[in-house]
Amino acid sequence: MPGSRKMEFKGNYWHETCFVCEHCRQPIGTKPLISKESGNYCVPCFEKEFAHYCSFCKKVITSGGITFHDQPWHKECFLCSGCRKELCEEEFMSRDDYPFCLDCYNHLYAKKCASCTKPITGLRGAKFICFQDRQWHSECFNCGKCSVSLVGEGFLTHNKEIFCRKCGSGVDTDI
């Protein structure tokens, strides 16, 4: 067409008025564009149609990012719900669909071992024992008298103490 510029992109040619965004059909001209198999898109249309938006700040994630509970996040927006520390390179726990760094989770939610009082997290396959309203790390579940491990063994209780059968046989037990 006389007076019209010829547009070239990836070895193909268009009239300037024919080189349009696949979505809004507006001429792309020399504006930035993003090409997909389905066609060429102006940046605003590409963002509307294909881009992921951060669950926290609601802005487009242009590169990288992480997924938590099937929701996309910028790495710098994925923060501990307790102390607001970045979690993208950290181990973390989830409570009620909120992420927490291990320190905050342990402080706020983790059960405490009846023996050592340290948090029980179950991370990295750590084993623990639950009995009535108490919990122990596997390595802490020992007889209160002779300290033999009670993991996988029968045991007796007296008040808040646990005993192996041998040590508990001379004590007035709860069970």
PDB file of C-alpha atoms in Angstrom:
ATOM      1  CA  MET A   1       0.000   0.000   0.000  1.00  0.00           C
ATOM      2  CA  PRO A   2       1.438   3.407  -0.950  1.00  0.00           C
ATOM      3  CA  GLY A   3       2.656   5.456   2.047  1.00  0.00           C
ATOM      4  CA  SER A   4       2.622   2.453   4.409  1.00  0.00           C
ATOM      5  CA  ARG A   5       5.704   1.030   6.111  1.00  0.00           C
ATOM      6  CA  LYS A   6       6.696  -2.576   5.724  1.00  0.00           C
ATOM      7  CA  MET A   7       7.137  -4.384   9.077  1.00  0.00           C
ATOM      8  CA  GLU A   8       9.466  -7.346   9.486  1.00  0.00           C
ATOM      9  CA  PHE A   9       9.556  -9.738  12.410  1.00  0.00           C
ATOM     10  CA  LYS A  10      11.193 -13.175  12.552  1.00  0.00           C
ATOM     11  CA  GLY A  11      11.586 -13.331   8.784  1.00  0.00           C
ATOM     12  CA  ASN A  12       7.954 -12.466   8.044  1.00  0.00           C
ATOM     13  CA  TYR A  13       6.636  -9.225   6.534  1.00  0.00           C
ATOM     14  CA  TRP A  14       3.451  -7.229   7.174  1.00  0.00           C
ATOM     15  CA  HIS A  15       1.927  -3.938   6.201  1.00  0.00           C
ATOM     16  CA  GLU A  16       2.218  -1.623   9.198  1.00  0.00           C
ATOM     17  CA  THR A  17      -1.569  -1.685   9.688  1.00  0.00           C
ATOM     18  CA  CYS A  18      -1.660  -5.510   9.439  1.00  0.00           C
ATOM     19  CA  PHE A  19       1.016  -6.129  12.086  1.00  0.00           C
ATOM     20  CA  VAL A  20      -1.423  -6.180  15.019  1.00  0.00           C
ATOM     21  CA  CYS A  21      -1.747  -7.601  18.490  1.00  0.00           C
ATOM     22  CA  GLU A  22      -3.464 -10.990  18.428  1.00  0.00           C
ATOM     23  CA  HIS A  23      -5.745  -9.954  21.313  1.00  0.00           C
ATOM     24  CA  CYS A  24      -6.692  -6.273  20.958  1.00  0.00           C
ATOM     25  CA  ARG A  25      -6.039  -6.092  17.188  1.00  0.00           C
ATOM     26  CA  GLN A  26      -4.281  -2.718  17.574  1.00  0.00           C
ATOM     27  CA  PRO A  27      -1.211  -2.111  15.380  1.00  0.00           C
ATOM     28  CA  ILE A  28       1.994  -3.034  17.201  1.00  0.00           C
ATOM     29  CA  GLY A  29       4.256  -0.890  15.029  1.00  0.00           C
ATOM     30  CA  THR A  30       7.581  -0.427  16.816  1.00  0.00           C
ATOM     31  CA  LYS A  31       6.188  -0.920  20.342  1.00  0.00           C
ATOM     32  CA  PRO A  32       7.526  -3.770  22.477  1.00  0.00           C
ATOM     33  CA  LEU A  33       5.841  -7.088  21.759  1.00  0.00           C
ATOM     34  CA  ILE A  34       5.858 -10.639  23.036  1.00  0.00           C
ATOM     35  CA  SER A  35       5.607 -13.472  20.565  1.00  0.00           C
ATOM     36  CA  LYS A  36       3.935 -16.815  21.328  1.00  0.00           C
ATOM     37  CA  GLU A  37       2.987 -19.707  19.077  1.00  0.00           C
ATOM     38  CA  SER A  38      -0.519 -18.292  18.946  1.00  0.00           C
ATOM     39  CA  GLY A  39       0.685 -14.921  17.659  1.00  0.00           C
ATOM     40  CA  ASN A  40       2.215 -11.587  18.597  1.00  0.00           C
ATOM     41  CA  TYR A  41       0.912  -9.572  21.539  1.00  0.00           C
ATOM     42  CA  CYS A  42       1.406  -6.062  22.798  1.00  0.00           C
ATOM     43  CA  VAL A  43       2.799  -6.105  26.360  1.00  0.00           C
ATOM     44  CA  PRO A  44      -0.454  -5.032  28.107  1.00  0.00           C
ATOM     45  CA  CYS A  45      -2.486  -7.742  26.328  1.00  0.00           C
ATOM     46  CA  PHE A  46       0.145 -10.390  26.984  1.00  0.00           C
ATOM     47  CA  GLU A  47       0.111  -9.514  30.686  1.00  0.00           C
ATOM     48  CA  LYS A  48      -3.698  -9.670  30.766  1.00  0.00           C
ATOM     49  CA  GLU A  49      -3.896 -12.978  28.915  1.00  0.00           C
ATOM     50  CA  PHE A  50      -0.848 -14.976  29.977  1.00  0.00           C
ATOM     51  CA  ALA A  51       1.162 -13.444  32.785  1.00  0.00           C
ATOM     52  CA  HIS A  52       1.070 -14.653  36.382  1.00  0.00           C
ATOM     53  CA  TYR A  53       0.279 -12.104  39.056  1.00  0.00           C
ATOM     54  CA  CYS A  54       1.825 -12.218  42.507  1.00  0.00           C
ATOM     55  CA  SER A  55      -0.658 -13.317  45.185  1.00  0.00           C
ATOM     56  CA  PHE A  56       0.766 -10.717  47.563  1.00  0.00           C
ATOM     57  CA  CYS A  57       1.388  -7.498  45.592  1.00  0.00           C
ATOM     58  CA  LYS A  58      -0.856  -8.327  42.573  1.00  0.00           C
ATOM     59  CA  LYS A  59       1.856  -7.191  40.115  1.00  0.00           C
ATOM     60  CA  VAL A  60       3.028  -9.198  37.115  1.00  0.00           C
ATOM     61  CA  ILE A  61       5.760 -11.753  37.714  1.00  0.00           C
ATOM     62  CA  THR A  62       8.158 -11.144  34.861  1.00  0.00           C
ATOM     63  CA  SER A  63      10.770 -13.752  35.769  1.00  0.00           C
ATOM     64  CA  GLY A  64      11.420 -16.361  38.411  1.00  0.00           C
ATOM     65  CA  GLY A  65       8.912 -16.427  41.210  1.00  0.00           C
ATOM     66  CA  ILE A  66       7.705 -19.324  43.310  1.00  0.00           C
ATOM     67  CA  THR A  67       4.450 -21.208  43.777  1.00  0.00           C
ATOM     68  CA  PHE A  68       2.873 -21.773  47.188  1.00  0.00           C
ATOM     69  CA  HIS A  69      -0.528 -23.485  47.467  1.00  0.00           C
ATOM     70  CA  ASP A  70      -0.914 -23.224  43.681  1.00  0.00           C
ATOM     71  CA  GLN A  71      -0.533 -19.431  43.843  1.00  0.00           C
ATOM     72  CA  PRO A  72       2.342 -17.504  42.197  1.00  0.00           C
ATOM     73  CA  TRP A  73       4.527 -15.162  44.275  1.00  0.00           C
ATOM     74  CA  HIS A  74       7.493 -12.899  43.599  1.00  0.00           C
ATOM     75  CA  LYS A  75      10.453 -14.272  45.556  1.00  0.00           C
ATOM     76  CA  GLU A  76      10.713 -10.989  47.453  1.00  0.00           C
ATOM     77  CA  CYS A  77       6.989 -11.080  48.336  1.00  0.00           C
ATOM     78  CA  PHE A  78       7.002 -14.593  49.776  1.00  0.00           C
ATOM     79  CA  LEU A  79       7.456 -13.691  53.454  1.00  0.00           C
ATOM     80  CA  CYS A  80       6.999 -15.295  56.840  1.00  0.00           C
ATOM     81  CA  SER A  81       3.542 -14.455  58.170  1.00  0.00           C
ATOM     82  CA  GLY A  82       5.077 -13.899  61.600  1.00  0.00           C
ATOM     83  CA  CYS A  83       8.304 -11.899  61.253  1.00  0.00           C
ATOM     84  CA  ARG A  84       8.096 -10.907  57.524  1.00  0.00           C
ATOM     85  CA  LYS A  85      11.469 -12.548  56.697  1.00  0.00           C
ATOM     86  CA  GLU A  86      11.927 -13.655  53.048  1.00  0.00           C
ATOM     87  CA  LEU A  87      11.301 -17.384  52.706  1.00  0.00           C
ATOM     88  CA  CYS A  88      12.322 -18.126  49.105  1.00  0.00           C
ATOM     89  CA  GLU A  89      15.673 -19.693  50.127  1.00  0.00           C
ATOM     90  CA  GLU A  90      14.533 -20.966  53.554  1.00  0.00           C
ATOM     91  CA  GLU A  91      12.841 -24.015  54.976  1.00  0.00           C
ATOM     92  CA  PHE A  92       9.373 -23.078  56.141  1.00  0.00           C
ATOM     93  CA  MET A  93       6.195 -24.551  57.573  1.00  0.00           C
ATOM     94  CA  SER A  94       2.585 -23.781  56.729  1.00  0.00           C
ATOM     95  CA  ARG A  95      -0.299 -23.191  59.121  1.00  0.00           C
ATOM     96  CA  ASP A  96      -3.836 -22.408  57.908  1.00  0.00           C
ATOM     97  CA  ASP A  97      -2.414 -21.740  54.410  1.00  0.00           C
ATOM     98  CA  TYR A  98       0.066 -19.145  55.746  1.00  0.00           C
ATOM     99  CA  PRO A  99       3.836 -19.659  55.477  1.00  0.00           C
ATOM    100  CA  PHE A 100       6.053 -19.303  58.563  1.00  0.00           C
ATOM    101  CA  CYS A 101       9.818 -19.457  58.998  1.00  0.00           C
ATOM    102  CA  LEU A 102      10.862 -22.299  61.284  1.00  0.00           C
ATOM    103  CA  ASP A 103      11.585 -19.971  64.208  1.00  0.00           C
ATOM    104  CA  CYS A 104       8.119 -18.378  64.096  1.00  0.00           C
ATOM    105  CA  TYR A 105       6.354 -21.688  63.503  1.00  0.00           C
ATOM    106  CA  ASN A 106       8.193 -23.336  66.386  1.00  0.00           C
ATOM    107  CA  HIS A 107       7.458 -20.430  68.702  1.00  0.00           C
ATOM    108  CA  LEU A 108       3.787 -20.073  67.742  1.00  0.00           C
ATOM    109  CA  TYR A 109       2.525 -23.547  66.851  1.00  0.00           C
ATOM    110  CA  ALA A 110       4.891 -26.486  67.301  1.00  0.00           C
ATOM    111  CA  LYS A 111       4.167 -28.991  70.047  1.00  0.00           C
ATOM    112  CA  LYS A 112       6.893 -29.150  72.680  1.00  0.00           C
ATOM    113  CA  CYS A 113       8.647 -32.349  73.707  1.00  0.00           C
ATOM    114  CA  ALA A 114       7.546 -33.497  77.177  1.00  0.00           C
ATOM    115  CA  SER A 115      11.172 -34.333  77.981  1.00  0.00           C
ATOM    116  CA  CYS A 116      13.449 -31.642  76.488  1.00  0.00           C
ATOM    117  CA  THR A 117      10.722 -28.975  75.847  1.00  0.00           C
ATOM    118  CA  LYS A 118      12.161 -28.228  72.365  1.00  0.00           C
ATOM    119  CA  PRO A 119       9.717 -27.937  69.429  1.00  0.00           C
ATOM    120  CA  ILE A 120       8.629 -31.062  67.560  1.00  0.00           C
ATOM    121  CA  THR A 121       8.453 -30.253  63.862  1.00  0.00           C
ATOM    122  CA  GLY A 122       8.649 -33.586  62.048  1.00  0.00           C
ATOM    123  CA  LEU A 123      11.046 -32.029  59.513  1.00  0.00           C
ATOM    124  CA  ARG A 124      13.321 -34.252  57.417  1.00  0.00           C
ATOM    125  CA  GLY A 125      11.392 -37.336  58.473  1.00  0.00           C
ATOM    126  CA  ALA A 126      11.998 -36.829  62.193  1.00  0.00           C
ATOM    127  CA  LYS A 127      10.012 -39.325  64.235  1.00  0.00           C
ATOM    128  CA  PHE A 128       8.062 -38.496  67.357  1.00  0.00           C
ATOM    129  CA  ILE A 129       5.761 -40.239  69.803  1.00  0.00           C
ATOM    130  CA  CYS A 130       2.352 -39.051  70.988  1.00  0.00           C
ATOM    131  CA  PHE A 131       0.624 -40.410  74.077  1.00  0.00           C
ATOM    132  CA  GLN A 132      -2.470 -38.822  75.550  1.00  0.00           C
ATOM    133  CA  ASP A 133      -1.783 -35.055  75.511  1.00  0.00           C
ATOM    134  CA  ARG A 134       2.023 -35.339  75.429  1.00  0.00           C
ATOM    135  CA  GLN A 135       4.622 -35.653  72.667  1.00  0.00           C
ATOM    136  CA  TRP A 136       8.305 -36.675  72.651  1.00  0.00           C
ATOM    137  CA  HIS A 137      11.112 -36.697  70.115  1.00  0.00           C
ATOM    138  CA  SER A 138      11.992 -40.355  69.476  1.00  0.00           C
ATOM    139  CA  GLU A 139      15.387 -39.823  71.080  1.00  0.00           C
ATOM    140  CA  CYS A 140      13.733 -38.315  74.183  1.00  0.00           C
ATOM    141  CA  PHE A 141      11.187 -41.087  74.744  1.00  0.00           C
ATOM    142  CA  ASN A 142      13.122 -42.820  77.515  1.00  0.00           C
ATOM    143  CA  CYS A 143      12.437 -44.397  80.883  1.00  0.00           C
ATOM    144  CA  GLY A 144      12.390 -41.781  83.625  1.00  0.00           C
ATOM    145  CA  LYS A 145      14.515 -43.980  85.863  1.00  0.00           C
ATOM    146  CA  CYS A 146      17.040 -45.997  83.815  1.00  0.00           C
ATOM    147  CA  SER A 147      16.891 -43.901  80.590  1.00  0.00           C
ATOM    148  CA  VAL A 148      16.436 -46.904  78.276  1.00  0.00           C
ATOM    149  CA  SER A 149      14.645 -46.016  75.012  1.00  0.00           C
ATOM    150  CA  LEU A 150      10.953 -46.810  75.066  1.00  0.00           C
ATOM    151  CA  VAL A 151      10.421 -46.470  71.293  1.00  0.00           C
ATOM    152  CA  GLY A 152       8.442 -49.518  70.184  1.00  0.00           C
ATOM    153  CA  GLU A 153       8.361 -50.888  73.730  1.00  0.00           C
ATOM    154  CA  GLY A 154       5.654 -51.216  76.305  1.00  0.00           C
ATOM    155  CA  PHE A 155       5.792 -48.607  79.074  1.00  0.00           C
ATOM    156  CA  LEU A 156       4.045 -47.538  82.238  1.00  0.00           C
ATOM    157  CA  THR A 157       3.152 -44.062  83.479  1.00  0.00           C
ATOM    158  CA  HIS A 158       3.055 -42.512  86.907  1.00  0.00           C
ATOM    159  CA  ASN A 159       1.933 -38.876  87.143  1.00  0.00           C
ATOM    160  CA  LYS A 160       3.849 -37.245  84.264  1.00  0.00           C
ATOM    161  CA  GLU A 161       6.714 -39.790  84.278  1.00  0.00           C
ATOM    162  CA  ILE A 162       7.111 -42.731  81.894  1.00  0.00           C
ATOM    163  CA  PHE A 163       8.918 -45.936  82.830  1.00  0.00           C
ATOM    164  CA  CYS A 164      10.027 -49.150  81.194  1.00  0.00           C
ATOM    165  CA  ARG A 165       8.223 -52.243  82.483  1.00  0.00           C
ATOM    166  CA  LYS A 166      11.120 -53.201  84.732  1.00  0.00           C
ATOM    167  CA  CYS A 167      11.447 -49.777  86.445  1.00  0.00           C
ATOM    168  CA  GLY A 168       7.702 -49.194  86.523  1.00  0.00           C
ATOM    169  CA  SER A 169       6.819 -52.525  88.105  1.00  0.00           C
ATOM    170  CA  GLY A 170       7.603 -51.217  91.602  1.00  0.00           C
ATOM    171  CA  VAL A 171       5.741 -47.920  91.112  1.00  0.00           C
ATOM    172  CA  ASP A 172       2.019 -47.325  91.587  1.00  0.00           C
ATOM    173  CA  THR A 173       1.264 -46.641  87.884  1.00  0.00           C
ATOM    174  CA  ASP A 174      -1.555 -44.834  86.072  1.00  0.00           C
ATOM    175  CA  ILE A 175      -2.000 -47.619  83.502  1.00  0.00           C
TER     176      ILE A 175
END
